[in-house]
PDB file of C-alpha atoms in Angstrom:
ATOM      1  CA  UNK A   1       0.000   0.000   0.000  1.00 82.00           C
ATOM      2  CA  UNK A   2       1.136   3.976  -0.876  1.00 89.00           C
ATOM      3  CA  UNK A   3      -0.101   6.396   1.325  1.00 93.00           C
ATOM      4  CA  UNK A   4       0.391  10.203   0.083  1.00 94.00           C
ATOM      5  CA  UNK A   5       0.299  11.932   3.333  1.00 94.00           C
ATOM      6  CA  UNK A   6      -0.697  15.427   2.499  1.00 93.00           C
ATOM      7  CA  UNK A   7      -0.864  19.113   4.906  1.00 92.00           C
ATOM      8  CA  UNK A   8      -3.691  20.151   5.327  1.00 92.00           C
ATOM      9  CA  UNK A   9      -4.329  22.978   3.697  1.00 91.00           C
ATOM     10  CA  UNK A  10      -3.304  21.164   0.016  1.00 92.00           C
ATOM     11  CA  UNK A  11      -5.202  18.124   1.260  1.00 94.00           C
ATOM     12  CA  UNK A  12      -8.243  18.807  -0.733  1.00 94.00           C
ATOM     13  CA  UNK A  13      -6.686  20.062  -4.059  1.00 93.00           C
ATOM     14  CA  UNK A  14      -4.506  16.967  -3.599  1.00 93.00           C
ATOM     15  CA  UNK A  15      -7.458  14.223  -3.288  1.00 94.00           C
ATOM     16  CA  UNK A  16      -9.079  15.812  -6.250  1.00 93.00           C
ATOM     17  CA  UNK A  17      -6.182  15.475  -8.064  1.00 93.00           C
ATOM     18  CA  UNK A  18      -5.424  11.827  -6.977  1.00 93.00           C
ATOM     19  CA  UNK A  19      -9.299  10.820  -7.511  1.00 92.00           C
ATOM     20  CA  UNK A  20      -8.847  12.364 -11.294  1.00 91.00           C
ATOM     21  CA  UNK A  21      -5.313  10.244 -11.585  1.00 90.00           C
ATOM     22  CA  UNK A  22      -6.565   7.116 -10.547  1.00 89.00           C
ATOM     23  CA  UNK A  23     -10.225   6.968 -11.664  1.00 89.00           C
ATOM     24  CA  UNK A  24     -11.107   6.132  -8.474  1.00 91.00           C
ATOM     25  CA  UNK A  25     -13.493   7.749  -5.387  1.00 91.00           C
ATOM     26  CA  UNK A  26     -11.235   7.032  -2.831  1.00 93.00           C
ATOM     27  CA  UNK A  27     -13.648   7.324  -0.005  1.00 93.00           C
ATOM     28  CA  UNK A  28     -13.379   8.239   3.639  1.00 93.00           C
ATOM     29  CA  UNK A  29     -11.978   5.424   6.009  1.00 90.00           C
ATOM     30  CA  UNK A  30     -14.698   5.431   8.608  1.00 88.00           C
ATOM     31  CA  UNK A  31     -12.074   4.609  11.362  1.00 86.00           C
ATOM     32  CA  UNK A  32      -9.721   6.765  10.630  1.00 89.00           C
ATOM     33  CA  UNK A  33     -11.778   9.810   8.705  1.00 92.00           C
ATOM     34  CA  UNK A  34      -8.123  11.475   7.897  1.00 93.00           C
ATOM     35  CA  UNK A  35      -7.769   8.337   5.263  1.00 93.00           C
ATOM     36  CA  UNK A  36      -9.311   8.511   1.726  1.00 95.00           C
ATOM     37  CA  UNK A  37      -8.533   5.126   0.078  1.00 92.00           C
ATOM     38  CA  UNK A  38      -9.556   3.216  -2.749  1.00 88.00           C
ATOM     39  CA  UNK A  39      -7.837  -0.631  -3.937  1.00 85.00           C
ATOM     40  CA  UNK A  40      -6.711   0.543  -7.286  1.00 82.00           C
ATOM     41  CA  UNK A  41      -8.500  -1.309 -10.477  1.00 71.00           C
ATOM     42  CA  UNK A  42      -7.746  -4.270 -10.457  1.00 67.00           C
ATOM     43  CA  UNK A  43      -4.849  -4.680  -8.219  1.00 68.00           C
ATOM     44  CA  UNK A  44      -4.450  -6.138  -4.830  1.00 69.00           C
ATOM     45  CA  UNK A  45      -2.761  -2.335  -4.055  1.00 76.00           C
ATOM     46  CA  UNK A  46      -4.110   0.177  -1.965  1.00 83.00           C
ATOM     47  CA  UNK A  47      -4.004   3.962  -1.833  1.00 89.00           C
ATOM     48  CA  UNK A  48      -4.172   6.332   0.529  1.00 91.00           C
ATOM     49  CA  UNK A  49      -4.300  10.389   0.788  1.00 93.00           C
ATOM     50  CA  UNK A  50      -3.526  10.788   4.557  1.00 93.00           C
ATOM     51  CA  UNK A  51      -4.722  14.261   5.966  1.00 93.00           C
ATOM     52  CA  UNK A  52      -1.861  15.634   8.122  1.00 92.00           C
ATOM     53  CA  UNK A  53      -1.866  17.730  11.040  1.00 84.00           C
ATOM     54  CA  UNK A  54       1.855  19.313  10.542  1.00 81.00           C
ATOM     55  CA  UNK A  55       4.950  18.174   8.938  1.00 82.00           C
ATOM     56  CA  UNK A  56       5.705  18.335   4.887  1.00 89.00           C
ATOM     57  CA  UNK A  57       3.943  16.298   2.370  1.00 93.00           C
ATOM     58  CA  UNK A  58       5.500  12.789   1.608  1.00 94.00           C
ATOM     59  CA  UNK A  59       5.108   9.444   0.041  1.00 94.00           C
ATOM     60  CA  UNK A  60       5.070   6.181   2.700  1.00 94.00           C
ATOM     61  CA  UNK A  61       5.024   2.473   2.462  1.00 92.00           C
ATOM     62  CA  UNK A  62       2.576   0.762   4.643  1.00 92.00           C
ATOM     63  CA  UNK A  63       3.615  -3.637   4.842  1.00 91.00           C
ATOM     64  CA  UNK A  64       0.982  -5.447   5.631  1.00 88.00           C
ATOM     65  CA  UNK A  65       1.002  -8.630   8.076  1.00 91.00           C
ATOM     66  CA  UNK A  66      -1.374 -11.284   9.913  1.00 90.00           C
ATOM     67  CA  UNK A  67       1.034 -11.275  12.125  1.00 92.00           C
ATOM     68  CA  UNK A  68       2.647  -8.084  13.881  1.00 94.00           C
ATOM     69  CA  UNK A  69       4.535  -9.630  16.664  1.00 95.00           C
ATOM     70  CA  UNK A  70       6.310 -11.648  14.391  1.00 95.00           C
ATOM     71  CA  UNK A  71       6.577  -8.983  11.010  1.00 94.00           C
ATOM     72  CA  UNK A  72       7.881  -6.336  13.859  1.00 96.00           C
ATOM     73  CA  UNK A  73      10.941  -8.892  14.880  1.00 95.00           C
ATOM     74  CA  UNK A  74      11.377  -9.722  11.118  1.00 94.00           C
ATOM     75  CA  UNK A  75      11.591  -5.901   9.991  1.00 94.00           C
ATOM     76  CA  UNK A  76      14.087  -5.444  12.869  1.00 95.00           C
ATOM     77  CA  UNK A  77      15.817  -8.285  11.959  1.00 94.00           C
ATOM     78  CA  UNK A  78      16.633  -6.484   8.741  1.00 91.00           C
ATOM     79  CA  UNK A  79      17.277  -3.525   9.959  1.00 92.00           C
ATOM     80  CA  UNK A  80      14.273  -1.053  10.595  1.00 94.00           C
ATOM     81  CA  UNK A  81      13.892   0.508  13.749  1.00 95.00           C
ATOM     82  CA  UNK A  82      10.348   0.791  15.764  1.00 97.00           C
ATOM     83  CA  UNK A  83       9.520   4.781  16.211  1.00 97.00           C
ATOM     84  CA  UNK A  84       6.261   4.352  17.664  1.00 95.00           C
ATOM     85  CA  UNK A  85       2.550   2.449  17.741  1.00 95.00           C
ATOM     86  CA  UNK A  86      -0.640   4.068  17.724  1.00 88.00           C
ATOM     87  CA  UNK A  87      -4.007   1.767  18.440  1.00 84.00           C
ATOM     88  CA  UNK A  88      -3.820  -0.122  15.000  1.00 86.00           C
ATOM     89  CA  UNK A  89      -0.389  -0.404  13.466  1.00 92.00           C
ATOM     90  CA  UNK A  90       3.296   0.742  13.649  1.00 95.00           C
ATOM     91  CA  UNK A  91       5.351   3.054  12.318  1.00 95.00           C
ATOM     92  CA  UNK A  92       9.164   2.058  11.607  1.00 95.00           C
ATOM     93  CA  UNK A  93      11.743   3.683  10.099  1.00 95.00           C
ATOM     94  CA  UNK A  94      14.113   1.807   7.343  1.00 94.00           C
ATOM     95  CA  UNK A  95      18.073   2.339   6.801  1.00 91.00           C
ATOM     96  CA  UNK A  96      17.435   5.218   4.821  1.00 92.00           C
ATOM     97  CA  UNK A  97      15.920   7.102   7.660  1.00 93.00           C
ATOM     98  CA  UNK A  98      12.044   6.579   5.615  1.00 94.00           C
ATOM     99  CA  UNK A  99       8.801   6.090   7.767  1.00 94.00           C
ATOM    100  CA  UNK A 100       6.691   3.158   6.932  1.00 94.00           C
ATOM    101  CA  UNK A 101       3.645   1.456   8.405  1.00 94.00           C
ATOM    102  CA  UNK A 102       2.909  -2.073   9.539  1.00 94.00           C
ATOM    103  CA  UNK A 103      -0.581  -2.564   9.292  1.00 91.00           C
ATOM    104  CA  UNK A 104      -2.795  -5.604  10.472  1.00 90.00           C
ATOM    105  CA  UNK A 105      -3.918  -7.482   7.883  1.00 77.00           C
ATOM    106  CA  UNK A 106      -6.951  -8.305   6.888  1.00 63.00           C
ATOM    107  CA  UNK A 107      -7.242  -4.767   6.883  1.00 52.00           C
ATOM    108  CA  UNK A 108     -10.237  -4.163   9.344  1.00 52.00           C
ATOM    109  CA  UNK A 109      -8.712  -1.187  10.356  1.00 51.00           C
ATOM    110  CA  UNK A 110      -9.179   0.310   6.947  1.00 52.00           C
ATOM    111  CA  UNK A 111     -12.590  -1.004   5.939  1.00 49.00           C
ATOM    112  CA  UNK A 112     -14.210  -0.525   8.908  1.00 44.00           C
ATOM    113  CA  UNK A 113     -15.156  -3.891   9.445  1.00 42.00           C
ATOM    114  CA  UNK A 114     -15.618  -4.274  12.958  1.00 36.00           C
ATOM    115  CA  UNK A 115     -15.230  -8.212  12.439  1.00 36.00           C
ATOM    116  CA  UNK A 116     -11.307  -8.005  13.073  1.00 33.00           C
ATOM    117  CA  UNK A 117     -10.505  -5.659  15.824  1.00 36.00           C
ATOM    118  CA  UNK A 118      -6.835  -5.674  17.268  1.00 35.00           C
ATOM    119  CA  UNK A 119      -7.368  -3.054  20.022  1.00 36.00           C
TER     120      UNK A 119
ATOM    121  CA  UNK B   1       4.976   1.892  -9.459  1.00 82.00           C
ATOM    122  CA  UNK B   2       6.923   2.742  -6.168  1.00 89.00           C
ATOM    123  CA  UNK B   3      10.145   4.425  -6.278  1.00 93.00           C
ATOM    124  CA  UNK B   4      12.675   4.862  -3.036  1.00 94.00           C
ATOM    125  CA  UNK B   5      15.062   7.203  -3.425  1.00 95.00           C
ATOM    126  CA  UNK B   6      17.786   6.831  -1.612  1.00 93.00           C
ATOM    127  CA  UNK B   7      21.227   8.830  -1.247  1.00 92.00           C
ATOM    128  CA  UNK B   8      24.359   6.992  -2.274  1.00 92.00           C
ATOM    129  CA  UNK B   9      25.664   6.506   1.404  1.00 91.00           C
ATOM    130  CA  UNK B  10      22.647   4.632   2.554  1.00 92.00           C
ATOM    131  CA  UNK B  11      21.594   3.324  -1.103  1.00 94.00           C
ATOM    132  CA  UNK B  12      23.296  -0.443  -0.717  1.00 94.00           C
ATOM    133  CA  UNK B  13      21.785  -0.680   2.737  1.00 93.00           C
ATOM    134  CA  UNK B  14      18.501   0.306   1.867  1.00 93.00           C
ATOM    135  CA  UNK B  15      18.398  -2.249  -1.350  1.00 94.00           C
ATOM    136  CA  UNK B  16      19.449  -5.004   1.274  1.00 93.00           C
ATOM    137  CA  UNK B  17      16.724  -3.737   3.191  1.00 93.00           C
ATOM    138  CA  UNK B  18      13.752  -4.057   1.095  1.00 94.00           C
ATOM    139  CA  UNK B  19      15.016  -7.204  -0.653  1.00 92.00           C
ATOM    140  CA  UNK B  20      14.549  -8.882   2.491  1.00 91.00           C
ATOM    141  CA  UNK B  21      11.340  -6.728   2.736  1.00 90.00           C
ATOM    142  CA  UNK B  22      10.002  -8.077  -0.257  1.00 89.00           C
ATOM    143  CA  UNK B  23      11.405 -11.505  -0.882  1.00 89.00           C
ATOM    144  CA  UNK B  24      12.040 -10.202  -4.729  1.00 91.00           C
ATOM    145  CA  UNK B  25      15.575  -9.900  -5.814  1.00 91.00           C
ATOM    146  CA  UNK B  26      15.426  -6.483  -6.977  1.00 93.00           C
ATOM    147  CA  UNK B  27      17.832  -6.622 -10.035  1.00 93.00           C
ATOM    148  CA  UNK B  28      19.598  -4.036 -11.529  1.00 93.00           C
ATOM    149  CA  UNK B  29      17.645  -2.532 -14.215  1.00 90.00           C
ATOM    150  CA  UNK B  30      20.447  -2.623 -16.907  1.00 88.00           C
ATOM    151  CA  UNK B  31      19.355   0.525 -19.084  1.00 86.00           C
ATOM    152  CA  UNK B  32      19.158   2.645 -16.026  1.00 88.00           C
ATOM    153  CA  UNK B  33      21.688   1.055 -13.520  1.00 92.00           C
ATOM    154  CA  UNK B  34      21.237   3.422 -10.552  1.00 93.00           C
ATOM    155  CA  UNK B  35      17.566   1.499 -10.398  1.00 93.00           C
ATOM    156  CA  UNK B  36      17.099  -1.978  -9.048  1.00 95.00           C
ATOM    157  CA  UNK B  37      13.482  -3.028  -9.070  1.00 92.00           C
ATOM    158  CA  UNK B  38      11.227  -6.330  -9.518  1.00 88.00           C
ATOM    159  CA  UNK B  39       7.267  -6.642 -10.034  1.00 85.00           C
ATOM    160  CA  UNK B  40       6.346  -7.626  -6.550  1.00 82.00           C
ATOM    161  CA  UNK B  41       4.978 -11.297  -5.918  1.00 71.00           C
ATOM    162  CA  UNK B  42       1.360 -11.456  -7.660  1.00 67.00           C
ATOM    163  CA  UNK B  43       0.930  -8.196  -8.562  1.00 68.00           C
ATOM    164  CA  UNK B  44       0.811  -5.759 -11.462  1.00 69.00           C
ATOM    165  CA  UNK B  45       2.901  -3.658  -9.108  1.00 76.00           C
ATOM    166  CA  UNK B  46       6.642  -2.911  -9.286  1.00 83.00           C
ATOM    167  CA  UNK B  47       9.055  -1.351  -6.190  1.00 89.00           C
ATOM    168  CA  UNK B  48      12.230   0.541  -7.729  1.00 91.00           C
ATOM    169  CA  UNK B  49      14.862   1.080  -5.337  1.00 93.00           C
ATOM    170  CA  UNK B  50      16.785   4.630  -7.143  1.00 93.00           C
ATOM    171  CA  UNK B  51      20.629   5.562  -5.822  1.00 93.00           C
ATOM    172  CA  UNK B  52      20.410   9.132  -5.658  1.00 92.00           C
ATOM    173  CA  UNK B  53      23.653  11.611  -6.129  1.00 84.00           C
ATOM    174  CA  UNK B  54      21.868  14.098  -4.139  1.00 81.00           C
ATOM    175  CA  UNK B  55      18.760  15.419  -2.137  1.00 82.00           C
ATOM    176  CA  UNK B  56      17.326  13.386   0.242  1.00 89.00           C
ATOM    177  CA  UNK B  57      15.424   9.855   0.724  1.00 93.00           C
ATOM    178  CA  UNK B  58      12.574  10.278  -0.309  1.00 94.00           C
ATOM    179  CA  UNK B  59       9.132   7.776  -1.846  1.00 94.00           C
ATOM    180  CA  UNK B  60       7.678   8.599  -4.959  1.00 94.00           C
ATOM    181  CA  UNK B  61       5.044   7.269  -7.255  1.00 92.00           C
ATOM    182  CA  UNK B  62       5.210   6.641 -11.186  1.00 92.00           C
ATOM    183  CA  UNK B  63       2.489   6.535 -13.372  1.00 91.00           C
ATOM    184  CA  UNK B  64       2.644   4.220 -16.820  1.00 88.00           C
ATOM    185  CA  UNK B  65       1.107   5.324 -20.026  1.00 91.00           C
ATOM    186  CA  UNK B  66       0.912   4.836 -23.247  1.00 90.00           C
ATOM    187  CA  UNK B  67       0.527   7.612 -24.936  1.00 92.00           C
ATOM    188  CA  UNK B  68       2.798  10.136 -22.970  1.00 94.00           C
ATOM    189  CA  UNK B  69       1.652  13.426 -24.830  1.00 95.00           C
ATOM    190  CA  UNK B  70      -2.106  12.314 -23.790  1.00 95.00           C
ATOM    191  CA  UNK B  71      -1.207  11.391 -20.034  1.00 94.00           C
ATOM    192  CA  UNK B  72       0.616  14.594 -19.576  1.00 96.00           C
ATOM    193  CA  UNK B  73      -2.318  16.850 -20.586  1.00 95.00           C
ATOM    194  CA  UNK B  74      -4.487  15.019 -18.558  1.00 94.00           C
ATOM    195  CA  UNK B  75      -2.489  15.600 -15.346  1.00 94.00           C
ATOM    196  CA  UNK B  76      -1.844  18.935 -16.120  1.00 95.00           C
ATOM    197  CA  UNK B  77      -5.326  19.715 -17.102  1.00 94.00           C
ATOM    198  CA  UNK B  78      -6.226  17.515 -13.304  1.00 91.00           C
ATOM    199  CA  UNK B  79      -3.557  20.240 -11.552  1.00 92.00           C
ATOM    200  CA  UNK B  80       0.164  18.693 -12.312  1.00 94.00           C
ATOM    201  CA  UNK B  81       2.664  20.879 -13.446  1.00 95.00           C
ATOM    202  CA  UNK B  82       5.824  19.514 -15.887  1.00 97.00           C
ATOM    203  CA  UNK B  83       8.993  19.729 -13.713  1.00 97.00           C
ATOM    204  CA  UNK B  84      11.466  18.300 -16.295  1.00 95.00           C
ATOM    205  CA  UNK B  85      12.280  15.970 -19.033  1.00 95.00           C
ATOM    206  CA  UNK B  86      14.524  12.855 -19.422  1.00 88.00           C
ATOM    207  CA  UNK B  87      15.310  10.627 -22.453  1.00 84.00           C
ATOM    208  CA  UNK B  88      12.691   8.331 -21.554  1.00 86.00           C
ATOM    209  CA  UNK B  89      10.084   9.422 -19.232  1.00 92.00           C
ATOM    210  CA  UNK B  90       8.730  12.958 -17.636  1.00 95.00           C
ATOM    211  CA  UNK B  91       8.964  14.402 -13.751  1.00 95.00           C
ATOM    212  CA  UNK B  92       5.904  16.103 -12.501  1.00 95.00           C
ATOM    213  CA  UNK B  93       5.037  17.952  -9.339  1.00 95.00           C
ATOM    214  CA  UNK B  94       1.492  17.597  -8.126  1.00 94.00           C
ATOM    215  CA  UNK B  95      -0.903  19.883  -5.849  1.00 91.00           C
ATOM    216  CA  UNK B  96       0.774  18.922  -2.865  1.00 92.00           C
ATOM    217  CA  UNK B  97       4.552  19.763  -4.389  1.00 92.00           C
ATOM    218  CA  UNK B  98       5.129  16.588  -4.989  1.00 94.00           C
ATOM    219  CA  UNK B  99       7.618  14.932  -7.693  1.00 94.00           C
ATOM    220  CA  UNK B 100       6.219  11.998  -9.203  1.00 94.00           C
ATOM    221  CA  UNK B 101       7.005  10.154 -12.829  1.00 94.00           C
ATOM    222  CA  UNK B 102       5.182   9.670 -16.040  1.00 94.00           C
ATOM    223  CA  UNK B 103       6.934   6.188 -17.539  1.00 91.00           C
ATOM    224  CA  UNK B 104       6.036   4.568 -20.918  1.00 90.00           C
ATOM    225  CA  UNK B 105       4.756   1.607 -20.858  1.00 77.00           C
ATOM    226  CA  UNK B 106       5.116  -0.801 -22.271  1.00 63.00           C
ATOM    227  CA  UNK B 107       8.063  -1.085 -20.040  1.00 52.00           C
ATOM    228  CA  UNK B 108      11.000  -1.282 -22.088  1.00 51.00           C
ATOM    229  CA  UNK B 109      12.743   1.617 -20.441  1.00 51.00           C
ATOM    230  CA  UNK B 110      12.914  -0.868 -17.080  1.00 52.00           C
ATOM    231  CA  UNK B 111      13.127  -4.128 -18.856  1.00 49.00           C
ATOM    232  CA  UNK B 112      16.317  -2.883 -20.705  1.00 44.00           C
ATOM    233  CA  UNK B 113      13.907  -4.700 -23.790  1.00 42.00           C
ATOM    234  CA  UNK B 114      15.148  -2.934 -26.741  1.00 36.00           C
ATOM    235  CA  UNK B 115      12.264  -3.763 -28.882  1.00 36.00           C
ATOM    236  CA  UNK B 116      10.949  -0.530 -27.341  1.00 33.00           C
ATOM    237  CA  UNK B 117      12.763   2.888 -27.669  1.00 35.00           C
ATOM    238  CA  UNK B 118      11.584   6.069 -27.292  1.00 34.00           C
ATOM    239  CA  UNK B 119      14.619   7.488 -27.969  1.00 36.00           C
TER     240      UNK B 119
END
C-alpha cells in the first residue's frame, strides 16, 4: 500500500487530483476519517491520501502482516527501527531514515469492518 | 509503481533492506543502472529502489502510459505541473509539491527490452 500523506491545507486540491489520476473515489476510512482510500482497479494495491496535522507532504510504504509480533521482529531483523505504535499499526523507520507502516492485515482497520478488531 | 530514493551513502543498505522486505531480488535494471526493481509477488505492481547523487530519501510514485503526450495533458489539465524531461520518461510535481514520474509503458525503459525505444 502507498499512502500520500498530504498538509492540510493542500489536502483537498490533492485528493481531487489523486481521484482524477486514478479513476477512483477514494472514499473516507470510517475509522480513521483522515484516510481517503480506494484498492486501485484491479490490483491487490491500496491507496491512501492521509490528511496531516503538521509536517511536509511525503510518500510512505505501509507492509501489511497477519502477524505483527512476528513482522515487527522480522523488519528489525533487517534492519528497521520501531519509532512508535498508535491503536492499529506501527510506524518504523528503514536504513534510509524513511517512515513506513505495519498494518494488520486483513485490513479491518481500513474497511471498517468491525469483524477483526486488534485493540 | 513505487520508487525509493535513496542517497548513495545509505543506497546499498537500503536495497538489502527491502530485498529482504520483499522476498524479490530487486535486479539491476540494466538501461538505467542506478535502479534496481522487480514486479512484486502477484501483482501488477513494481518497487524501484533509485541511488540518488543528491537530495534526500525520499518515496515517490510513477504513473505508466501509453501515450505520454495524452497522459501529460491530462495531469496537467487535473492540476500537475511539468517539472522536467529525461530521455525516456517525464517528472511532474502535483498539488501537494510533490515529484512523481510519467513512464512509458510498455516497459522497455525498465526491462532494458530494446524492442521498445523512445529514444
Amino acid at each position: 500500500m502507498i499512502v500520500i500523506d498530504v498538509p492540510d491545507p493542500d489536502h483537498d486540491a490533492e485528493l481531487a487530483f489523486w481521484r482524477g489520476v486514478t479513476g477512483e473515489k477514494l472514499d473516507v476510512v470510517a475509522r480513521h476519517p483522515e484516510y481517503h482510500g480506494a484498492k486501485l482497479g484491479g490490483q491487490e494495491f491500496w491507496m491512501l491520501i492521509q490528511r496531516l496535522g503538521e509536517g511536509p507532504a511525503r510518500v510512505h510504504v505501509d507492509i501489511h502482516t497477519d502477524d505483527m509480533d512476528a513482522e515487527l521482529a522480522r523488519l528489525e531483523a533487517l534492519g528497521a527501527t520501531r519509532v512508535h505504535s498508535t491503536e492499529d499499526w506501527w510506524v518504523m523507520r528503514d536504513p534510509a531514515g524513511l517512515l513506513f507502516c505495519v498494518v494488520p492485515d486483513p485490513p479491518g482497520v481500513l474497511t471498517g469492518d468491525n469483524a477483526q478488531r486488534w485493540d
